[in-house]
Amino acid sequence: MDIEPRLRAFAAVVRAGSFSRAARAIYVSQPAISKHVASLEREVGRPLLVRDRKGVTLTPAGQVLADYTLRAEALLANARRTLAAGEDAQTGSVTVAASGIPGTYLLPELVGRFQNTHQAVEVALRLETSGGALALVRAHDVELAVVGGFIVPPELEAEPLVEDEAVLIGAPPLAGRRLGPKQLEGVTWISREEGSATRAAVEAARWQMGLHEVRRLELPSWEAVKLVVASGIGIAAISRFALDLELDAGTLAILDVPRWRLSRTISLVTARDVPLTPPAERFARLLRETFPP
């Protein structure tokens, strides 16, 4: 069950971001990809893609067609998976994309529990930034994502799961000291890379405190952030879910900053109007049971 070759070629270009990578992805020649896209553009009477040295970008018309085409591919793929699983639908696979905090501290145990109770289902967890996880759902590369703090685009649906508090942490010598904006100006603020929802929320909260220009250090994971903070190099804002071990061991301290308040919602994100396969629906049900509203 595949969509027509022209739309399949167009969808490959949308996913890959270039004609050459799209050709390799679906095992056809690059001229064939170009021919299919040109045929679609003639049919709709307007350009769908803008080509430049960096690759391709979608025009407004291309965005509309891409949304429908990727959704059609997802529907067909989910139908194929559901039919292959049989009438009892006890087999199959599910991949969950998650941003750093839920993907590191909330979901691994649930993934293991799900695998133990659904042994015929292959389950995988992909760790991404929040923006990266949403992009995977938008492209229908995964059915489910669990992210914190982002406003999702109209073609996606977000279902709140749990509230998360971001606290400021520092090395133990900072414990018990009340810190105001002046004391926080001269320290290094350690964060995840661009695309992290926590980072975006922290920057907004910092501006509200009047801290517009600070030294920053970007690191690739929350575990790296905690290790550097514990060494005394700087401070960080991080989810309370990520701190149990360090607070018990006394290697990190929650800082006393009177004007600091930051919370966000961790949500389950799915593609709007695309039914989930049975394994994905079962995992979504596990999330709802684990984090009741």
mmCIF file of C-alpha atoms in Angstrom:
data_model
loop_
_atom_site.group_PDB
_atom_site.id
_atom_site.type_symbol
_atom_site.label_atom_id
_atom_site.label_comp_id
_atom_site.label_asym_id
_atom_site.label_seq_id
_atom_site.Cartn_x
_atom_site.Cartn_y
_atom_site.Cartn_z
ATOM 1 C CA MET A 1 0.000 0.000 0.000
ATOM 2 C CA ASP A 2 1.838 3.069 -1.289
ATOM 3 C CA ILE A 3 0.785 6.494 -2.488
ATOM 4 C CA GLU A 4 1.431 7.338 -6.119
ATOM 5 C CA PRO A 5 5.105 7.701 -7.182
ATOM 6 C CA ARG A 6 4.968 11.492 -7.604
ATOM 7 C CA LEU A 7 3.714 12.057 -4.063
ATOM 8 C CA ARG A 8 6.106 9.456 -2.697
ATOM 9 C CA ALA A 9 9.006 11.303 -4.330
ATOM 10 C CA PHE A 10 7.763 14.665 -3.029
ATOM 11 C CA ALA A 11 7.424 13.270 0.511
ATOM 12 C CA ALA A 12 10.968 11.901 0.321
ATOM 13 C CA VAL A 13 12.292 15.355 -0.610
ATOM 14 C CA VAL A 14 10.369 16.920 2.287
ATOM 15 C CA ARG A 15 11.850 14.429 4.745
ATOM 16 C CA ALA A 16 15.398 14.478 3.379
ATOM 17 C CA GLY A 17 15.677 18.200 2.646
ATOM 18 C CA SER A 18 17.396 17.597 -0.703
ATOM 19 C CA PHE A 19 16.787 15.847 -4.017
ATOM 20 C CA SER A 20 19.937 13.724 -3.828
ATOM 21 C CA ARG A 21 19.232 12.395 -0.324
ATOM 22 C CA ALA A 22 15.612 11.752 -1.288
ATOM 23 C CA ALA A 23 16.734 9.713 -4.307
ATOM 24 C CA ARG A 24 18.966 7.567 -2.109
ATOM 25 C CA ALA A 25 16.226 7.112 0.486
ATOM 26 C CA ILE A 26 13.681 5.614 -1.942
ATOM 27 C CA TYR A 27 16.185 3.994 -4.341
ATOM 28 C CA VAL A 28 15.437 5.968 -7.499
ATOM 29 C CA SER A 29 17.540 8.329 -9.601
ATOM 30 C CA GLN A 30 17.761 12.040 -8.824
ATOM 31 C CA PRO A 31 16.382 12.954 -12.278
ATOM 32 C CA ALA A 32 13.340 10.810 -11.520
ATOM 33 C CA ILE A 33 12.770 12.742 -8.287
ATOM 34 C CA SER A 34 13.046 16.046 -10.159
ATOM 35 C CA LYS A 35 10.643 14.832 -12.849
ATOM 36 C CA HIS A 36 8.021 13.775 -10.285
ATOM 37 C CA VAL A 37 8.204 17.071 -8.373
ATOM 38 C CA ALA A 38 8.029 19.100 -11.611
ATOM 39 C CA SER A 39 4.940 17.122 -12.646
ATOM 40 C CA LEU A 40 3.244 17.909 -9.341
ATOM 41 C CA GLU A 41 4.099 21.608 -9.657
ATOM 42 C CA ARG A 42 2.567 21.714 -13.140
ATOM 43 C CA GLU A 43 -0.586 20.025 -11.843
ATOM 44 C CA VAL A 44 -1.118 22.400 -8.912
ATOM 45 C CA GLY A 45 -0.027 25.413 -10.981
ATOM 46 C CA ARG A 46 2.450 26.829 -8.483
ATOM 47 C CA PRO A 47 5.910 26.024 -7.075
ATOM 48 C CA LEU A 48 6.092 23.598 -4.178
ATOM 49 C CA LEU A 49 9.785 23.869 -3.328
ATOM 50 C CA VAL A 50 12.446 26.565 -3.339
ATOM 51 C CA ARG A 51 15.862 25.196 -4.250
ATOM 52 C CA ASP A 52 19.134 26.764 -3.073
ATOM 53 C CA ARG A 53 22.650 25.693 -2.154
ATOM 54 C CA LYS A 54 21.581 24.593 1.317
ATOM 55 C CA GLY A 55 18.867 22.278 0.025
ATOM 56 C CA VAL A 56 15.149 22.852 -0.388
ATOM 57 C CA THR A 57 12.467 24.677 1.556
ATOM 58 C CA LEU A 58 8.705 24.418 1.198
ATOM 59 C CA THR A 59 6.595 27.168 -0.305
ATOM 60 C CA PRO A 60 3.183 27.801 1.330
ATOM 61 C CA ALA A 61 1.584 25.539 -1.291
ATOM 62 C CA GLY A 62 4.282 22.948 -0.691
ATOM 63 C CA GLN A 63 3.609 23.025 3.047
ATOM 64 C CA VAL A 64 -0.081 22.320 2.472
ATOM 65 C CA LEU A 65 0.649 19.409 0.140
ATOM 66 C CA ALA A 66 3.358 18.073 2.448
ATOM 67 C CA ASP A 67 1.000 18.015 5.437
ATOM 68 C CA TYR A 68 -1.581 15.972 3.521
ATOM 69 C CA THR A 69 0.979 13.693 1.854
ATOM 70 C CA LEU A 70 2.862 12.841 5.044
ATOM 71 C CA ARG A 71 -0.420 12.233 6.828
ATOM 72 C CA ALA A 72 -1.564 9.901 4.040
ATOM 73 C CA GLU A 73 1.713 7.987 4.281
ATOM 74 C CA ALA A 74 1.301 7.686 8.044
ATOM 75 C CA LEU A 75 -2.266 6.413 7.729
ATOM 76 C CA LEU A 76 -1.224 3.771 5.213
ATOM 77 C CA ALA A 77 1.799 2.736 7.272
ATOM 78 C CA ASN A 78 -0.299 2.413 10.435
ATOM 79 C CA ALA A 79 -2.941 0.429 8.537
ATOM 80 C CA ARG A 80 -0.220 -1.908 7.251
ATOM 81 C CA ARG A 81 1.193 -2.418 10.753
ATOM 82 C CA THR A 82 -2.249 -3.038 12.242
ATOM 83 C CA LEU A 83 -3.190 -5.594 9.570
ATOM 84 C CA ALA A 84 0.154 -7.359 9.935
ATOM 85 C CA ALA A 85 -0.418 -7.702 13.677
ATOM 86 C CA GLY A 86 -3.524 -9.833 13.093
ATOM 87 C CA GLU A 87 -6.925 -9.711 14.692
ATOM 88 C CA ASP A 88 -5.633 -9.767 18.273
ATOM 89 C CA ALA A 89 -3.061 -7.032 17.449
ATOM 90 C CA GLN A 90 -0.653 -8.304 20.112
ATOM 91 C CA THR A 91 2.454 -7.876 17.942
ATOM 92 C CA GLY A 92 4.054 -4.933 16.200
ATOM 93 C CA SER A 93 6.366 -2.106 17.168
ATOM 94 C CA VAL A 94 6.233 1.339 18.704
ATOM 95 C CA THR A 95 8.878 4.065 18.854
ATOM 96 C CA VAL A 96 8.545 6.931 21.332
ATOM 97 C CA ALA A 97 10.515 10.153 20.869
ATOM 98 C CA ALA A 98 11.178 12.143 24.029
ATOM 99 C CA SER A 99 12.983 15.291 25.063
ATOM 100 C CA GLY A 100 15.793 15.158 27.608
ATOM 101 C CA ILE A 101 13.968 15.266 30.940
ATOM 102 C CA PRO A 102 11.109 12.812 30.262
ATOM 103 C CA GLY A 103 13.334 10.673 28.031
ATOM 104 C CA THR A 104 16.027 10.317 30.698
ATOM 105 C CA TYR A 105 14.142 10.363 33.992
ATOM 106 C CA LEU A 106 10.478 9.447 33.415
ATOM 107 C CA LEU A 107 10.155 7.092 30.441
ATOM 108 C CA PRO A 108 12.932 4.449 30.632
ATOM 109 C CA GLU A 109 11.244 2.556 33.474
ATOM 110 C CA LEU A 110 7.894 2.732 31.671
ATOM 111 C CA VAL A 111 9.463 1.439 28.453
ATOM 112 C CA GLY A 112 10.907 -1.508 30.368
ATOM 113 C CA ARG A 113 7.606 -2.209 32.087
ATOM 114 C CA PHE A 114 5.750 -2.042 28.777
ATOM 115 C CA GLN A 115 8.238 -4.431 27.146
ATOM 116 C CA ASN A 116 7.808 -6.953 29.982
ATOM 117 C CA THR A 117 4.023 -6.986 29.644
ATOM 118 C CA HIS A 118 3.972 -6.862 25.814
ATOM 119 C CA GLN A 119 6.845 -9.172 24.929
ATOM 120 C CA ALA A 120 5.753 -9.608 21.294
ATOM 121 C CA VAL A 121 5.916 -5.834 20.714
ATOM 122 C CA GLU A 122 9.194 -4.163 19.804
ATOM 123 C CA VAL A 123 9.489 -0.871 21.681
ATOM 124 C CA ALA A 124 12.174 1.778 21.265
ATOM 125 C CA LEU A 125 12.884 5.152 22.887
ATOM 126 C CA ARG A 126 14.534 7.956 20.891
ATOM 127 C CA LEU A 127 16.112 10.780 22.880
ATOM 128 C CA GLU A 128 15.846 14.165 21.144
ATOM 129 C CA THR A 129 15.511 17.840 21.929
ATOM 130 C CA SER A 130 11.886 18.945 22.303
ATOM 131 C CA GLY A 131 11.990 20.504 18.847
ATOM 132 C CA GLY A 132 13.519 17.372 17.368
ATOM 133 C CA ALA A 133 10.876 15.116 18.942
ATOM 134 C CA LEU A 134 8.051 17.280 17.555
ATOM 135 C CA ALA A 135 9.673 17.216 14.122
ATOM 136 C CA LEU A 136 9.663 13.410 14.160
ATOM 137 C CA VAL A 137 5.922 13.353 14.903
ATOM 138 C CA ARG A 138 5.229 15.996 12.241
ATOM 139 C CA ALA A 139 7.101 13.881 9.692
ATOM 140 C CA HIS A 140 5.294 10.738 10.957
ATOM 141 C CA ASP A 141 8.622 9.045 11.675
ATOM 142 C CA VAL A 142 7.267 8.237 15.147
ATOM 143 C CA GLU A 143 3.689 8.025 16.425
ATOM 144 C CA LEU A 144 4.281 9.372 19.939
ATOM 145 C CA ALA A 145 6.452 12.009 21.572
ATOM 146 C CA VAL A 146 6.729 13.109 25.194
ATOM 147 C CA VAL A 147 8.065 16.655 25.558
ATOM 148 C CA GLY A 148 7.933 19.541 27.969
ATOM 149 C CA GLY A 149 6.971 23.131 27.464
ATOM 150 C CA PHE A 150 6.532 23.535 23.716
ATOM 151 C CA ILE A 151 3.405 24.910 22.023
ATOM 152 C CA VAL A 152 2.660 22.374 19.307
ATOM 153 C CA PRO A 153 1.668 23.316 15.727
ATOM 154 C CA PRO A 154 -1.964 22.838 14.611
ATOM 155 C CA GLU A 155 -1.315 19.499 12.901
ATOM 156 C CA LEU A 156 -0.271 17.964 16.244
ATOM 157 C CA GLU A 157 -2.195 17.322 19.464
ATOM 158 C CA ALA A 158 -0.728 17.708 22.961
ATOM 159 C CA GLU A 159 -2.237 15.918 25.952
ATOM 160 C CA PRO A 160 -0.940 17.115 29.361
ATOM 161 C CA LEU A 161 0.632 14.376 31.480
ATOM 162 C CA VAL A 162 2.426 15.929 34.463
ATOM 163 C CA GLU A 163 3.583 19.289 35.788
ATOM 164 C CA ASP A 164 7.327 19.803 36.080
ATOM 165 C CA GLU A 165 9.154 22.362 38.246
ATOM 166 C CA ALA A 166 12.540 23.676 37.129
ATOM 167 C CA VAL A 167 14.760 24.623 40.069
ATOM 168 C CA LEU A 168 18.112 26.391 40.151
ATOM 169 C CA ILE A 169 20.970 24.166 41.288
ATOM 170 C CA GLY A 170 24.563 24.783 42.294
ATOM 171 C CA ALA A 171 27.467 23.144 44.066
ATOM 172 C CA PRO A 172 26.927 22.349 47.789
ATOM 173 C CA PRO A 173 28.885 25.424 49.057
ATOM 174 C CA LEU A 174 26.082 27.610 47.633
ATOM 175 C CA ALA A 175 23.428 25.887 49.772
ATOM 176 C CA GLY A 176 21.713 28.092 52.352
ATOM 177 C CA ARG A 177 22.756 31.393 50.758
ATOM 178 C CA ARG A 178 20.018 33.689 49.475
ATOM 179 C CA LEU A 179 20.979 34.739 45.956
ATOM 180 C CA GLY A 180 19.610 37.741 44.085
ATOM 181 C CA PRO A 181 20.143 38.970 40.523
ATOM 182 C CA LYS A 182 23.439 40.697 41.408
ATOM 183 C CA GLN A 183 24.938 37.465 42.758
ATOM 184 C CA LEU A 184 23.742 35.543 39.693
ATOM 185 C CA GLU A 185 25.126 37.960 37.081
ATOM 186 C CA GLY A 186 28.726 36.848 37.452
ATOM 187 C CA VAL A 187 28.221 33.076 37.350
ATOM 188 C CA THR A 188 28.161 30.776 34.322
ATOM 189 C CA TRP A 189 24.709 29.467 33.385
ATOM 190 C CA ILE A 190 24.946 25.910 32.090
ATOM 191 C CA SER A 191 22.245 24.577 29.779
ATOM 192 C CA ARG A 192 21.344 22.076 27.092
ATOM 193 C CA GLU A 193 21.829 22.924 23.425
ATOM 194 C CA GLU A 194 19.476 24.912 21.207
ATOM 195 C CA GLY A 195 16.117 23.170 20.779
ATOM 196 C CA SER A 196 15.678 22.239 24.435
ATOM 197 C CA ALA A 197 12.326 23.403 25.817
ATOM 198 C CA THR A 198 13.843 23.822 29.286
ATOM 199 C CA ARG A 199 16.539 26.096 27.886
ATOM 200 C CA ALA A 200 13.957 28.313 26.149
ATOM 201 C CA ALA A 201 11.876 28.592 29.343
ATOM 202 C CA VAL A 202 14.954 29.347 31.471
ATOM 203 C CA GLU A 203 16.043 32.158 29.187
ATOM 204 C CA ALA A 204 12.572 33.737 29.426
ATOM 205 C CA ALA A 205 12.579 33.431 33.237
ATOM 206 C CA ARG A 206 16.071 34.902 33.445
ATOM 207 C CA TRP A 207 15.013 37.933 31.401
ATOM 208 C CA GLN A 208 12.104 38.491 33.775
ATOM 209 C CA MET A 209 14.632 38.695 36.618
ATOM 210 C CA GLY A 210 16.591 41.333 34.700
ATOM 211 C CA LEU A 211 19.484 39.004 33.817
ATOM 212 C CA HIS A 212 19.899 39.838 30.131
ATOM 213 C CA GLU A 213 23.594 39.156 29.576
ATOM 214 C CA VAL A 214 25.218 36.208 31.334
ATOM 215 C CA ARG A 215 28.006 33.762 30.569
ATOM 216 C CA ARG A 216 26.615 30.551 29.114
ATOM 217 C CA LEU A 217 27.889 27.037 28.524
ATOM 218 C CA GLU A 218 25.974 24.541 26.371
ATOM 219 C CA LEU A 219 26.285 20.800 26.997
ATOM 220 C CA PRO A 220 24.746 17.816 25.168
ATOM 221 C CA SER A 221 22.937 16.097 28.057
ATOM 222 C CA TRP A 222 21.425 16.768 31.468
ATOM 223 C CA GLU A 223 23.847 14.318 33.101
ATOM 224 C CA ALA A 224 26.726 16.403 31.731
ATOM 225 C CA VAL A 225 25.057 19.568 33.034
ATOM 226 C CA LYS A 226 24.761 18.101 36.550
ATOM 227 C CA LEU A 227 28.377 16.916 36.630
ATOM 228 C CA VAL A 228 29.717 20.336 35.625
ATOM 229 C CA VAL A 229 27.480 22.143 38.143
ATOM 230 C CA ALA A 230 28.600 19.774 40.924
ATOM 231 C CA SER A 231 32.220 20.691 40.156
ATOM 232 C CA GLY A 232 31.453 24.336 40.968
ATOM 233 C CA ILE A 233 31.874 25.751 37.459
ATOM 234 C CA GLY A 234 28.404 27.298 37.305
ATOM 235 C CA ILE A 235 24.699 26.948 38.008
ATOM 236 C CA ALA A 236 21.795 25.519 36.019
ATOM 237 C CA ALA A 237 18.022 25.344 35.957
ATOM 238 C CA ILE A 238 16.865 21.751 35.763
ATOM 239 C CA SER A 239 13.778 19.653 36.338
ATOM 240 C CA ARG A 240 13.130 18.509 39.890
ATOM 241 C CA PHE A 241 12.576 15.031 38.411
ATOM 242 C CA ALA A 242 16.291 14.842 37.551
ATOM 243 C CA LEU A 243 17.744 15.470 41.007
ATOM 244 C CA ASP A 244 16.770 12.686 43.402
ATOM 245 C CA LEU A 245 20.115 10.858 43.415
ATOM 246 C CA GLU A 246 22.253 14.001 43.622
ATOM 247 C CA LEU A 247 20.224 15.600 46.407
ATOM 248 C CA ASP A 248 20.311 12.374 48.436
ATOM 249 C CA ALA A 249 24.084 12.129 47.928
ATOM 250 C CA GLY A 250 24.648 15.824 48.694
ATOM 251 C CA THR A 251 26.526 16.501 45.447
ATOM 252 C CA LEU A 252 24.103 19.239 44.332
ATOM 253 C CA ALA A 253 22.021 21.837 46.146
ATOM 254 C CA ILE A 254 18.803 23.657 45.236
ATOM 255 C CA LEU A 255 19.548 27.368 45.389
ATOM 256 C CA ASP A 256 17.536 29.906 47.350
ATOM 257 C CA VAL A 257 16.580 32.504 44.724
ATOM 258 C CA PRO A 258 13.453 34.389 45.902
ATOM 259 C CA ARG A 259 12.294 35.611 42.479
ATOM 260 C CA TRP A 260 12.833 32.314 40.670
ATOM 261 C CA ARG A 261 9.626 30.529 39.636
ATOM 262 C CA LEU A 262 9.505 28.208 36.633
ATOM 263 C CA SER A 263 7.164 25.343 35.847
ATOM 264 C CA ARG A 264 5.971 23.698 32.655
ATOM 265 C CA THR A 265 3.761 20.882 31.455
ATOM 266 C CA ILE A 266 5.149 17.617 30.106
ATOM 267 C CA SER A 267 2.784 16.401 27.391
ATOM 268 C CA LEU A 268 2.086 13.442 25.152
ATOM 269 C CA VAL A 269 2.162 14.599 21.512
ATOM 270 C CA THR A 270 0.567 12.780 18.579
ATOM 271 C CA ALA A 271 -0.365 13.646 15.003
ATOM 272 C CA ARG A 272 -3.860 15.103 14.729
ATOM 273 C CA ASP A 273 -6.414 12.904 12.929
ATOM 274 C CA VAL A 274 -3.995 9.974 12.519
ATOM 275 C CA PRO A 275 -5.198 6.897 14.477
ATOM 276 C CA LEU A 276 -2.514 5.195 16.534
ATOM 277 C CA THR A 277 -1.537 1.601 15.922
ATOM 278 C CA PRO A 278 -2.562 -0.784 18.742
ATOM 279 C CA PRO A 279 0.941 -0.912 20.313
ATOM 280 C CA ALA A 280 1.191 2.886 20.315
ATOM 281 C CA GLU A 281 -2.305 3.194 21.780
ATOM 282 C CA ARG A 282 -1.369 0.753 24.543
ATOM 283 C CA PHE A 283 1.749 2.744 25.399
ATOM 284 C CA ALA A 284 -0.281 5.966 25.435
ATOM 285 C CA ARG A 285 -2.712 4.272 27.830
ATOM 286 C CA LEU A 286 0.200 3.326 30.107
ATOM 287 C CA LEU A 287 1.308 6.971 30.178
ATOM 288 C CA ARG A 288 -2.188 8.144 31.116
ATOM 289 C CA GLU A 289 -2.432 5.555 33.885
ATOM 290 C CA THR A 290 0.996 6.481 35.245
ATOM 291 C CA PHE A 291 0.368 10.237 35.196
ATOM 292 C CA PRO A 292 -3.353 10.717 35.905
ATOM 293 C CA PRO A 293 -4.676 14.264 35.400
#
